[in-house]
XYZ file of N, CA and C in Angstrom:
804
model
N -104.657 -2.193 -37.908
C -103.810 -0.818 -37.530
C -102.020 -1.230 -38.055
N -100.768 0.097 -38.085
C -99.540 -0.564 -38.513
C -98.969 -1.410 -37.612
N -98.141 -2.329 -38.171
C -96.755 -2.859 -37.391
C -96.000 -2.500 -37.806
N -94.940 -2.528 -36.808
C -93.260 -1.950 -36.703
C -92.867 -3.419 -36.601
N -92.040 -3.156 -36.689
C -90.515 -4.337 -36.989
C -89.670 -3.304 -36.306
N -88.979 -3.597 -35.007
C -87.303 -3.716 -34.319
C -86.240 -3.770 -35.386
N -85.164 -3.051 -35.367
C -84.340 -2.980 -36.005
C -83.782 -4.235 -35.660
N -82.801 -4.938 -36.166
C -82.203 -6.200 -35.554
C -80.574 -5.871 -35.594
N -80.334 -6.153 -34.462
C -78.591 -6.597 -33.146
C -77.938 -7.825 -34.444
N -77.932 -7.914 -34.863
C -77.316 -9.043 -35.159
C -75.925 -8.733 -36.034
N -75.560 -7.477 -36.532
C -74.972 -7.570 -37.474
C -73.976 -6.927 -36.315
N -74.100 -6.340 -35.679
C -73.280 -5.929 -34.154
C -72.302 -6.700 -34.044
N -71.189 -6.506 -34.220
C -70.081 -7.337 -33.956
C -69.907 -7.965 -31.920
N -70.067 -8.971 -31.796
C -70.495 -8.963 -30.596
C -68.577 -8.544 -29.491
N -67.371 -8.292 -30.532
C -65.877 -7.728 -29.555
C -66.461 -6.377 -29.377
N -67.461 -6.106 -30.514
C -68.086 -4.200 -30.471
C -68.113 -4.214 -28.532
N -67.681 -3.179 -27.974
C -68.013 -2.211 -26.710
C -68.502 -1.042 -27.171
N -70.469 -1.104 -26.526
C -71.028 0.590 -26.562
C -71.421 0.929 -24.930
N -70.839 2.550 -25.348
C -71.680 2.771 -23.537
C -72.699 2.818 -23.848
N -73.326 3.070 -22.070
C -74.935 3.118 -22.362
C -75.067 3.798 -22.916
N -74.358 5.137 -22.105
C -74.674 6.758 -23.710
C -75.128 6.342 -24.744
N -74.589 5.626 -25.347
C -74.337 5.755 -26.984
C -75.450 4.979 -27.370
N -75.249 3.850 -26.800
C -77.185 2.547 -26.719
C -78.809 3.670 -26.763
N -78.853 4.297 -25.968
C -79.620 5.485 -24.784
C -79.735 6.435 -26.981
N -78.294 6.401 -26.882
C -78.525 7.769 -28.024
C -79.370 7.253 -29.007
N -78.653 5.691 -29.919
C -79.155 4.773 -30.355
C -80.875 4.194 -30.707
N -80.068 4.020 -30.182
C -82.499 3.382 -29.097
C -82.984 4.878 -29.651
N -83.270 6.395 -29.645
C -84.094 6.999 -29.308
C -83.692 7.570 -30.726
N -83.021 7.169 -31.448
C -82.855 7.530 -32.826
C -84.055 6.437 -33.456
N -83.764 5.280 -32.857
C -84.329 4.937 -34.042
C -86.383 4.310 -33.516
N -85.870 4.930 -32.364
C -87.541 4.615 -32.483
C -88.082 6.449 -32.799
N -87.674 7.111 -33.353
C -87.719 8.922 -33.898
C -87.616 8.474 -35.095
N -88.429 7.301 -35.403
C -88.351 6.806 -37.567
C -89.011 7.903 -38.417
N -89.996 7.990 -39.014
C -91.341 8.359 -39.614
C -91.306 7.170 -40.833
N -92.635 6.795 -40.394
C -93.474 5.814 -41.400
C -92.915 5.966 -42.803
N -93.178 4.908 -43.452
C -92.950 4.181 -44.422
C -93.827 3.342 -45.015
N -94.541 3.321 -46.147
C -95.703 2.430 -46.065
C -94.526 1.623 -46.564
N -95.411 0.245 -46.347
C -94.349 -0.715 -46.705
C -95.001 -1.837 -47.268
N -94.830 -2.935 -48.496
C -96.537 -3.980 -49.104
C -96.544 -4.937 -47.938
N -98.192 -4.721 -48.364
C -99.000 -6.069 -47.722
C -98.588 -7.092 -47.781
N -98.816 -6.689 -46.326
C -97.530 -8.893 -45.744
C -99.521 -9.832 -46.681
N -99.202 -11.015 -45.877
C -100.020 -11.744 -46.677
C -101.295 -11.312 -46.603
N -101.603 -11.901 -45.348
C -103.071 -11.632 -44.853
C -103.190 -9.965 -45.043
N -103.430 -8.941 -45.823
C -103.749 -7.728 -46.200
C -103.523 -6.383 -45.354
N -102.050 -7.505 -44.044
C -101.379 -6.467 -43.554
C -100.767 -5.475 -43.763
N -100.628 -4.198 -43.463
C -99.424 -2.939 -44.325
C -98.587 -3.910 -43.058
N -97.080 -4.128 -43.918
C -95.987 -4.015 -43.075
C -94.768 -2.591 -42.765
N -94.666 -1.749 -41.887
C -93.473 -1.324 -42.153
C -92.545 -1.112 -42.301
N -91.467 -1.763 -42.704
C -89.429 -1.849 -42.311
C -89.402 -0.780 -42.102
N -87.827 -1.206 -41.245
C -87.066 -0.371 -40.164
C -85.115 -0.355 -40.779
N -85.652 -0.782 -41.899
C -84.284 -1.184 -41.698
C -83.339 -0.052 -42.484
N -83.695 0.668 -42.798
C -82.836 2.606 -42.707
C -82.360 2.977 -41.440
N -83.464 2.878 -40.715
C -83.050 3.280 -38.963
C -82.018 1.819 -38.094
N -82.331 1.443 -38.790
C -80.966 0.511 -38.336
C -80.024 0.073 -37.950
N -79.828 0.555 -40.081
C -78.583 0.637 -40.661
C -77.720 2.172 -39.964
N -78.747 2.994 -40.004
C -78.131 4.009 -39.214
C -77.878 3.812 -37.987
N -78.427 2.814 -36.514
C -77.807 2.483 -35.484
C -76.597 2.129 -35.708
N -76.749 0.531 -36.510
C -76.254 -0.250 -36.400
C -74.128 1.214 -36.976
N -74.493 1.888 -38.141
C -73.220 3.268 -38.023
C -72.881 3.760 -37.030
N -73.515 4.218 -36.162
C -73.222 4.958 -35.123
C -72.666 4.488 -33.811
N -72.613 2.979 -33.883
C -72.321 2.051 -32.600
C -70.794 1.920 -33.684
N -70.788 1.122 -34.502
C -69.306 1.670 -35.442
C -68.580 3.013 -34.967
N -69.143 3.667 -35.258
C -68.317 5.472 -35.224
C -67.787 5.443 -33.567
N -69.095 4.528 -32.873
C -68.836 5.067 -31.110
C -67.762 3.836 -30.890
N -67.431 3.023 -31.521
C -66.347 1.660 -31.035
C -64.948 2.715 -31.288
N -65.210 2.195 -32.626
C -63.484 3.325 -32.954
C -63.346 4.239 -33.089
N -64.718 5.907 -32.403
C -63.671 6.311 -31.027
C -62.617 6.110 -30.071
N -63.635 5.242 -29.306
C -62.830 4.383 -27.746
C -62.375 3.427 -28.371
N -61.523 2.461 -29.741
C -60.287 2.557 -29.838
C -59.268 3.490 -29.967
N -59.416 4.570 -30.766
C -59.299 5.973 -31.030
C -58.005 5.860 -29.719
N -59.097 6.169 -28.757
C -58.626 6.780 -27.229
C -57.898 6.092 -26.992
N -58.255 4.739 -27.049
C -57.275 3.460 -26.278
C -55.802 3.304 -26.654
N -55.969 3.882 -27.723
C -54.077 3.582 -28.301
C -53.694 5.000 -27.550
N -54.918 6.388 -28.015
C -53.565 7.556 -27.598
C -53.328 7.200 -26.190
N -54.089 6.317 -25.257
C -54.042 6.246 -24.137
C -52.469 5.880 -23.780
N -52.882 4.507 -24.747
C -51.442 3.166 -24.378
C -50.090 4.010 -25.111
N -50.723 5.346 -25.899
C -49.235 5.784 -26.471
C -49.095 6.734 -25.412
N -49.811 7.174 -24.835
C -49.138 8.420 -23.762
C -48.151 7.981 -22.794
N -49.167 6.666 -21.910
C -49.198 5.675 -20.735
C -46.929 5.611 -21.708
N -47.422 4.123 -22.329
C -45.959 4.326 -23.013
C -44.705 5.402 -22.958
N -45.127 6.694 -23.571
C -44.362 7.641 -23.881
C -44.168 8.224 -21.982
N -44.559 7.912 -21.363
C -44.461 8.554 -19.684
C -44.020 7.567 -19.616
N -43.910 6.171 -19.328
C -43.159 4.975 -18.428
C -41.366 5.092 -19.106
N -41.548 5.867 -20.657
C -40.367 5.994 -21.026
C -39.496 6.632 -20.744
N -39.848 7.813 -20.245
C -40.126 8.857 -19.894
C -39.305 8.693 -18.235
N -40.284 7.947 -17.748
C -39.591 7.729 -16.433
C -38.427 7.347 -15.895
N -38.904 6.083 -17.021
C -37.205 5.001 -17.484
C -35.830 5.562 -17.616
N -36.389 6.488 -18.475
C -35.103 8.192 -18.802
C -34.293 8.275 -18.039
N -35.726 9.135 -17.168
C -35.051 9.849 -15.796
C -34.264 9.027 -14.113
N -35.339 7.538 -14.545
C -34.262 6.719 -12.975
C -33.268 6.661 -14.291
N -32.816 5.722 -14.937
C -31.569 5.412 -15.510
C -30.318 6.990 -15.202
N -30.800 8.365 -15.891
C -30.597 8.903 -15.379
C -29.219 9.081 -14.297
N -30.479 9.345 -12.917
C -30.698 9.279 -11.777
C -29.338 8.425 -10.974
N -29.692 7.097 -11.519
C -28.655 5.904 -11.251
C -27.358 6.195 -11.779
N -26.999 6.717 -13.002
C -26.175 7.274 -13.773
C -25.365 8.053 -12.744
N -26.037 9.174 -11.971
C -25.456 10.074 -11.685
C -25.198 9.963 -10.603
N -26.034 8.895 -9.253
C -25.529 8.141 -8.048
C -24.118 7.278 -8.455
N -24.209 6.861 -9.354
C -23.098 6.071 -10.082
C -21.900 6.564 -9.866
N -21.919 7.979 -10.282
C -20.878 9.385 -10.610
C -20.366 9.183 -10.157
N -21.070 9.902 -8.446
C -20.480 10.717 -7.392
C -19.794 9.351 -6.712
N -20.438 7.652 -6.964
C -19.584 7.156 -5.175
C -18.757 6.449 -6.144
N -18.206 7.027 -7.839
C -16.789 6.202 -8.026
C -15.622 7.876 -8.331
N -16.620 9.664 -8.560
C -16.358 10.896 -7.569
C -15.401 10.224 -6.702
N -16.523 9.930 -5.320
C -16.010 10.261 -4.585
C -15.179 8.777 -3.377
N -15.076 7.775 -4.454
C -13.762 6.317 -4.168
C -12.397 7.204 -4.615
N -11.976 7.608 -5.809
C -11.334 7.878 -6.677
C -10.912 9.000 -5.380
N -11.763 9.779 -4.589
C -11.085 11.030 -3.704
C -10.376 9.990 -3.043
N -11.346 9.343 -2.564
C -10.733 8.310 -1.165
C -9.653 7.645 -1.396
N -9.485 7.231 -2.569
C -7.672 6.517 -2.845
C -7.636 7.146 -2.669
N -7.765 8.510 -3.365
C -6.003 9.751 -3.893
C -5.901 9.991 -2.043
N -6.598 10.162 -1.307
C -6.583 10.515 -0.231
C -5.386 10.041 0.583
N -5.787 8.431 1.303
C -4.799 7.435 0.766
C -3.399 7.190 0.876
N -3.204 7.635 -0.753
C -2.072 7.439 -1.443
C -1.300 8.594 -0.704
N -1.621 10.125 0.186
C -1.568 11.238 0.303
C -0.940 11.141 1.607
N -1.282 10.439 2.600
C -1.560 9.584 4.185
C -0.139 8.690 3.724
N -0.119 8.199 2.454
C 1.014 6.688 2.896
C 2.381 7.251 2.166
N 2.266 8.442 1.201
C 3.597 8.795 1.103
C 3.639 10.446 1.995
N 2.891 10.939 2.931
C 3.075 11.357 3.468
C 4.235 11.406 4.937
N 3.181 9.567 5.189
C 3.878 9.258 6.255
C 5.417 8.123 5.931
N 5.571 7.990 4.235
C 6.936 7.428 3.666
C 7.921 8.305 4.238
N 7.557 9.843 4.004
C 8.382 10.493 3.863
C 9.068 11.069 5.639
N 7.783 10.523 6.335
C 8.108 11.314 7.222
C 9.153 9.973 7.827
N 9.498 8.976 7.864
C 9.878 7.590 8.173
C 10.935 8.066 7.361
N 11.366 8.766 6.041
C 12.961 8.683 6.259
C 12.608 10.016 6.491
N 12.281 10.867 7.082
C 13.244 11.561 7.236
C 14.065 11.269 8.717
N 12.796 10.445 9.579
C 13.310 10.658 10.887
C 14.692 9.719 11.139
N 14.820 8.586 9.976
C 15.885 7.552 9.486
C 17.076 8.760 9.439
N 16.284 9.749 8.944
C 18.382 10.612 7.902
C 18.549 11.616 9.239
N 17.622 11.897 9.937
C 18.233 12.623 11.774
C 18.022 11.119 12.292
N 17.412 10.600 12.614
C 18.706 9.753 13.639
C 19.766 9.156 12.736
N 20.317 8.783 11.681
C 21.612 8.504 11.380
C 22.898 9.839 11.208
N 22.169 11.144 11.692
C 22.327 12.074 11.243
C 23.235 12.346 12.816
N 22.472 11.936 13.306
C 22.960 11.808 15.353
C 23.749 10.532 15.663
N 23.411 10.150 14.795
C 24.747 8.687 15.006
C 25.786 8.665 15.222
N 25.998 10.182 13.377
C 27.293 10.356 12.910
C 27.682 11.404 13.733
N 26.984 12.522 14.616
C 27.637 13.183 15.230
C 28.308 12.881 16.078
N 27.546 11.749 17.579
C 28.466 11.192 17.646
C 29.697 10.001 18.067
N 29.543 9.793 16.650
C 30.422 8.923 16.509
C 31.710 10.146 16.092
N 31.161 11.085 15.521
C 32.260 12.261 15.124
C 33.186 12.435 16.811
N 32.410 12.599 17.051
C 32.662 13.634 18.496
C 33.113 12.333 19.264
N 32.959 11.713 19.449
C 33.846 9.877 20.505
C 35.320 10.057 18.920
N 35.035 10.482 18.331
C 36.908 10.232 17.222
C 37.615 11.173 18.323
N 36.556 12.674 17.632
C 37.238 14.040 17.840
C 38.225 13.345 19.893
N 36.865 13.374 20.472
C 37.517 13.191 21.735
C 39.179 11.735 21.902
N 39.173 11.113 21.116
C 40.174 10.479 21.398
C 41.478 11.109 19.705
N 40.549 11.520 19.597
C 41.738 12.210 18.910
C 42.532 13.025 19.571
N 41.268 14.121 20.770
C 42.607 14.663 21.560
C 43.489 14.440 22.830
N 42.485 13.432 22.757
C 43.036 12.539 23.739
C 45.080 11.570 23.762
N 45.261 11.187 22.399
C 46.186 10.649 21.685
C 47.778 11.113 21.645
N 47.956 12.506 21.383
C 48.277 13.609 21.512
C 49.311 13.468 22.463
N 48.591 12.862 23.934
C 49.446 13.220 25.477
C 49.570 12.327 25.422
N 48.835 10.796 25.054
C 49.401 9.714 25.364
C 49.985 9.586 24.660
N 50.786 9.897 23.403
C 52.161 8.978 22.652
C 52.822 10.226 23.296
N 53.180 11.993 23.947
C 53.802 11.663 24.738
C 54.709 11.888 25.986
N 53.513 10.942 26.638
C 53.840 10.244 27.886
C 55.206 9.830 27.506
N 56.231 9.111 28.541
C 57.028 9.303 29.418
C 56.946 7.387 28.673
N 57.922 6.455 28.637
C 58.542 5.316 28.600
C 58.812 4.398 30.096
N 58.134 3.268 31.237
C 59.117 3.670 31.635
C 60.834 2.637 31.817
N 60.848 2.171 32.456
C 62.919 2.540 32.349
C 62.755 1.401 33.280
N 62.118 0.247 34.285
C 62.049 -0.843 34.610
C 63.132 -1.782 34.047
N 62.758 -2.555 34.704
C 63.795 -4.049 34.572
C 62.197 -5.187 34.756
N 62.890 -5.965 33.517
C 61.260 -6.860 33.041
C 62.448 -8.193 33.066
N 61.390 -9.295 33.166
C 61.986 -10.381 32.756
C 61.820 -10.904 31.567
N 63.042 -11.454 30.457
C 62.480 -11.862 28.989
C 61.438 -13.046 28.957
N 60.713 -12.999 28.858
C 59.454 -13.823 29.174
C 58.416 -13.445 28.872
N 57.384 -14.273 29.019
C 55.820 -13.644 28.520
C 55.305 -12.697 29.829
N 55.614 -13.500 31.135
C 54.769 -12.772 32.230
C 56.315 -11.020 32.108
N 57.297 -10.339 32.209
C 58.343 -9.650 31.653
C 57.522 -9.130 30.959
N 56.701 -9.236 29.534
C 57.073 -9.326 28.710
C 55.160 -8.155 28.804
N 54.362 -8.966 29.148
C 53.202 -8.353 29.969
C 53.597 -7.255 30.472
N 54.344 -7.102 31.770
C 53.707 -6.294 32.474
C 55.223 -4.922 31.498
N 55.896 -5.342 31.135
C 56.561 -4.090 30.400
C 54.876 -4.035 29.394
N 54.071 -4.144 28.944
C 54.171 -3.434 28.098
C 52.871 -2.760 28.924
N 51.827 -3.168 29.711
C 51.168 -2.473 30.322
C 51.934 -1.005 31.352
N 52.558 -1.390 31.837
C 53.776 -0.267 32.059
C 53.333 0.691 30.475
N 53.948 0.293 29.981
C 53.832 1.829 28.868
C 52.146 2.217 28.706
N 51.378 0.895 28.101
C 50.375 1.600 28.174
C 49.615 2.586 29.310
N 50.709 2.318 30.854
C 49.587 2.936 31.348
C 50.280 4.488 31.699
N 51.364 4.569 30.613
C 51.696 5.884 30.593
C 51.642 6.829 29.577
N 50.682 6.073 28.291
C 50.350 6.229 27.033
C 48.526 6.481 27.257
N 47.788 5.667 28.282
C 47.005 5.539 28.864
C 45.507 4.814 27.743
N 46.274 3.484 27.530
C 45.696 3.057 27.066
C 45.458 1.710 27.777
N 44.139 1.358 28.067
C 43.488 -0.123 29.239
C 43.524 -0.695 28.407
N 43.698 -1.423 29.613
C 44.002 -3.123 29.663
C 44.497 -3.642 31.074
N 44.262 -4.910 30.921
C 45.149 -5.324 32.023
C 45.362 -6.194 31.347
N 46.566 -6.782 33.102
C 47.209 -8.602 32.689
C 46.292 -9.322 32.474
N 44.929 -9.272 32.784
C 44.311 -10.994 32.757
C 43.795 -10.896 30.896
N 43.565 -9.662 30.675
C 42.766 -9.244 29.627
C 44.126 -9.189 28.215
N 45.875 -9.160 28.434
C 45.970 -9.727 27.554
C 46.675 -10.930 27.765
N 47.272 -11.175 28.312
C 46.801 -12.854 29.457
C 47.061 -14.052 27.950
N 44.903 -13.484 27.796
C 43.629 -14.617 27.973
C 43.905 -14.884 26.482
N 43.930 -13.437 25.603
C 44.160 -13.397 24.592
C 45.758 -14.208 23.025
N 46.810 -13.049 23.904
C 47.914 -14.099 23.946
C 48.002 -15.504 24.147
N 47.414 -16.132 25.006
C 47.719 -17.913 24.997
C 46.812 -18.063 23.342
N 45.176 -17.345 22.822
C 44.189 -17.771 22.637
C 44.655 -17.678 20.969
N 45.655 -16.518 20.521
C 46.422 -16.744 19.298
C 47.438 -16.934 19.073
N 48.430 -16.747 19.796
C 50.119 -17.398 19.874
C 50.834 -18.070 20.114
N 49.809 -18.531 21.620
C 50.420 -19.197 22.893
C 51.556 -19.224 23.665
N 51.457 -17.578 23.381
C 52.681 -16.640 24.245
C 54.000 -16.867 23.169
N 53.947 -17.646 21.840
C 55.216 -17.637 20.317
C 55.140 -16.299 20.447
N 56.221 -14.905 20.363
C 56.283 -13.829 20.116
C 56.817 -14.223 17.920
N 56.682 -15.511 17.478
C 57.094 -15.015 16.617
C 56.119 -16.349 15.557
N 55.306 -16.290 16.397
C 54.103 -17.239 15.702
C 53.358 -16.440 14.179
N 53.438 -17.219 13.565
C 52.778 -16.401 12.532
C 51.777 -16.895 11.878
N 50.282 -16.436 10.883
C 49.247 -17.192 10.509
C 49.359 -18.073 9.273
N 48.862 -18.785 8.370
C 50.007 -18.716 7.196
C 48.793 -19.172 6.140
N 47.798 -19.522 7.214
C 46.449 -19.294 6.135
C 45.269 -18.835 6.032
N 45.214 -18.421 6.994
C 43.801 -17.371 6.540
C 44.059 -16.437 5.499
N 42.613 -14.960 5.982
C 42.260 -14.450 4.455
C 43.213 -13.014 4.751
N 43.672 -13.289 5.660
C 45.161 -12.032 5.871
C 46.287 -12.869 5.263
N 46.742 -13.883 5.738
C 47.540 -14.178 4.671
C 47.634 -14.484 2.998
N 46.710 -14.896 2.364
C 45.876 -14.872 1.053
C 46.220 -13.852 0.632
N 45.514 -12.661 1.697
C 45.831 -10.726 0.677
C 47.517 -10.588 1.297
N 48.095 -11.532 1.517
C 49.294 -10.980 1.351
C 49.828 -10.362 2.808
N 49.059 -10.493 3.711
C 50.235 -9.816 5.098
C 49.069 -10.589 5.905
N 50.108 -11.737 6.578
C 49.780 -12.574 7.651
C 49.981 -12.170 9.021
N 49.047 -12.341 9.973
C 49.282 -11.938 11.507
C 50.543 -13.005 11.288
N 50.693 -12.428 12.789
C 52.237 -11.634 13.523
C 52.255 -11.927 14.834
N 53.232 -12.280 15.193
C 53.656 -11.774 16.984
C 52.852 -12.769 18.011
N 52.761 -11.423 19.737
C 52.081 -12.757 20.423
C 50.719 -11.793 19.981
N 50.104 -11.473 19.488
C 48.508 -10.997 19.392
C 48.408 -11.470 18.335
N 48.394 -11.281 17.041
C 48.466 -11.942 16.459
C 48.632 -10.837 14.711
N 49.151 -9.742 15.107
C 48.620 -8.594 14.375
C 49.415 -8.727 12.630
N 48.363 -7.514 11.857
C 48.813 -7.227 10.696
C 49.764 -6.566 10.342
N 50.618 -6.606 9.997
C 51.671 -5.166 9.895
C 50.655 -3.515 9.323
N 49.645 -3.771 8.363
C 49.086 -2.289 8.224
C 48.494 -1.990 9.655
N 47.513 -2.444 10.790
C 47.462 -2.503 12.040
C 48.807 -2.450 12.729
N 50.304 -2.923 13.108
C 51.063 -2.708 13.671
C 51.505 -1.115 12.704
N 51.789 -1.193 11.993
C 52.212 0.392 11.832
C 50.589 1.946 11.865
N 49.772 1.297 12.153
C 49.149 2.339 12.507
C 49.181 3.225 13.319
N 48.787 1.618 14.425
C 48.820 1.823 15.953
C 50.485 1.703 16.899
N 51.196 1.302 16.301
C 52.429 1.223 16.324
C 52.638 2.788 17.330
N 53.455 2.451 18.935
C 53.117 3.704 20.052
C 54.498 3.729 20.121
N 54.618 5.044 19.874
C 56.054 5.483 20.141
C 56.678 5.155 21.488
N 58.295 4.721 21.327
C 58.832 3.862 22.543
C 58.992 3.110 21.913
N 58.480 2.304 21.720
C 58.947 0.755 21.290
C 59.206 0.122 20.086
N 60.280 -0.785 19.915
C 60.510 -1.086 18.731
C 59.595 -1.163 17.484
N 60.214 -0.088 16.797
C 59.262 -0.442 15.405
C 59.429 -1.953 14.768
N 59.044 -2.672 15.128
C 59.510 -4.286 15.188
C 57.942 -4.900 15.627
N 57.372 -5.613 14.429
C 56.330 -6.580 14.473
C 56.309 -7.626 15.119
N 57.559 -8.367 15.441
C 58.502 -9.359 16.190
C 58.173 -9.308 17.246
N 58.567 -8.417 17.583
C 58.979 -7.219 19.436
C 57.893 -7.156 20.365
N 58.197 -8.609 21.437
C 56.853 -8.323 22.073
C 56.069 -7.505 23.095
N 56.817 -7.131 22.910
C 56.114 -5.760 23.738
C 55.932 -4.951 22.791
N 56.076 -4.575 21.795
C 55.834 -3.638 20.547
C 54.169 -3.962 19.689
N 54.817 -5.885 19.545
C 53.384 -5.866 19.431
C 52.040 -6.163 20.768
N 52.482 -6.439 21.179
C 51.425 -6.752 22.420
C 50.574 -5.296 22.867
N 52.002 -4.083 23.220
C 51.027 -2.514 22.888
C 50.480 -2.393 21.638
N 51.189 -2.100 20.350
C 50.729 -1.999 19.137
C 48.694 -2.078 19.376
N 48.554 -4.043 19.724
C 48.209 -5.054 20.056
C 46.426 -4.029 20.905
N 47.102 -4.340 21.515
C 46.253 -3.195 22.438
C 45.447 -1.872 22.328
N 46.275 -0.824 21.603
C 46.147 0.436 21.150
C 44.716 0.024 19.843
N 45.138 -0.347 18.972
C 44.519 -1.159 18.083
C 42.657 -1.770 19.470
N 43.275 -2.918 20.231
C 41.866 -1.928 20.336
C 40.889 -2.025 21.648
N 42.155 -1.383 21.539
C 41.534 0.171 22.459
C 40.486 1.139 21.867
N 40.774 1.927 20.359
C 40.346 2.014 19.253
C 38.884 1.596 19.120
N 39.223 0.365 18.569
C 38.263 -0.359 18.237
C 36.886 -1.201 18.845
N 37.094 -1.811 20.104
C 35.912 -2.106 20.951
C 36.210 -2.131 22.746
N 37.338 -0.502 22.682
C 37.066 0.385 23.703
C 38.030 -0.296 24.776
N 38.211 -1.315 25.080
C 39.935 -2.452 25.478
C 40.113 -3.510 25.224
N 41.039 -3.577 25.614
C 42.250 -5.354 25.589
C 41.414 -6.452 25.415
N 40.239 -6.366 26.878
C 39.465 -6.891 28.321
C 38.070 -6.771 27.273
N 37.928 -6.459 26.450
C 36.618 -6.299 25.746
C 37.094 -7.441 24.373
N 38.423 -7.959 24.370
C 38.379 -9.568 22.960
C 38.387 -10.252 23.841
N 37.152 -11.043 23.554
C 37.197 -12.676 23.000
C 37.294 -13.372 22.684
N 37.523 -12.971 20.811
C 37.784 -13.878 20.012
C 38.415 -12.777 19.109
N 38.234 -13.664 17.107
C 38.907 -12.725 16.619
C 39.350 -11.485 16.405
N 39.476 -10.737 16.359
C 39.712 -9.076 16.044
C 40.983 -8.745 15.148
């Protein structure tokens, strides 16, 4: 009876992966071989060789494994390409989000600067309006005083008799001031005279800044010549050393500067 040998699987690599379908195909091919007479064995039995069929099976398995490796490389390449595309898409989206945030921050900063500039301009305009208002008020007050002064200067001077001392000088000055509309009281005049000159009509300050500038303070109320010239009251002697003229000119200056000689409590 003829004997057969199954093909040897020793030449198939261990790492070679073969699917169940390919093994089945290879098995069918191996079993469907054509018997070829083989040399007789030592006991006289005829032996048939399956070497050609086994070689074909091995070749089929190699081809199947190669195809699988090729498909694996294709899948790996496709996965890598897909991952790269996903990464590029994600990077583009992140870049767009970053640009949008940067633009939003830039617009917010510009809006903040516009608001600050508007607030600054509003403050400047308010300050300018306030300054203009103060200037108008000062001009109105000056106009009012200027309108009153001609009438004061035109008023008559009293001809009453006064003692030739500090009390008489103050009383005569008060009568003249009342006729000119210049405010002031006996106490206000006396207090400032005592502080400035101790009641000496010939007192001169030769050491202060006025003296350094060449215009020393003179008289009962220590008036400098430019101030006496500017505020001298008509009807009094044009003499800075004259006690009554000195008092009235100083009171006239204090009226213009402080509202009254009574409002003066220090150097003026």
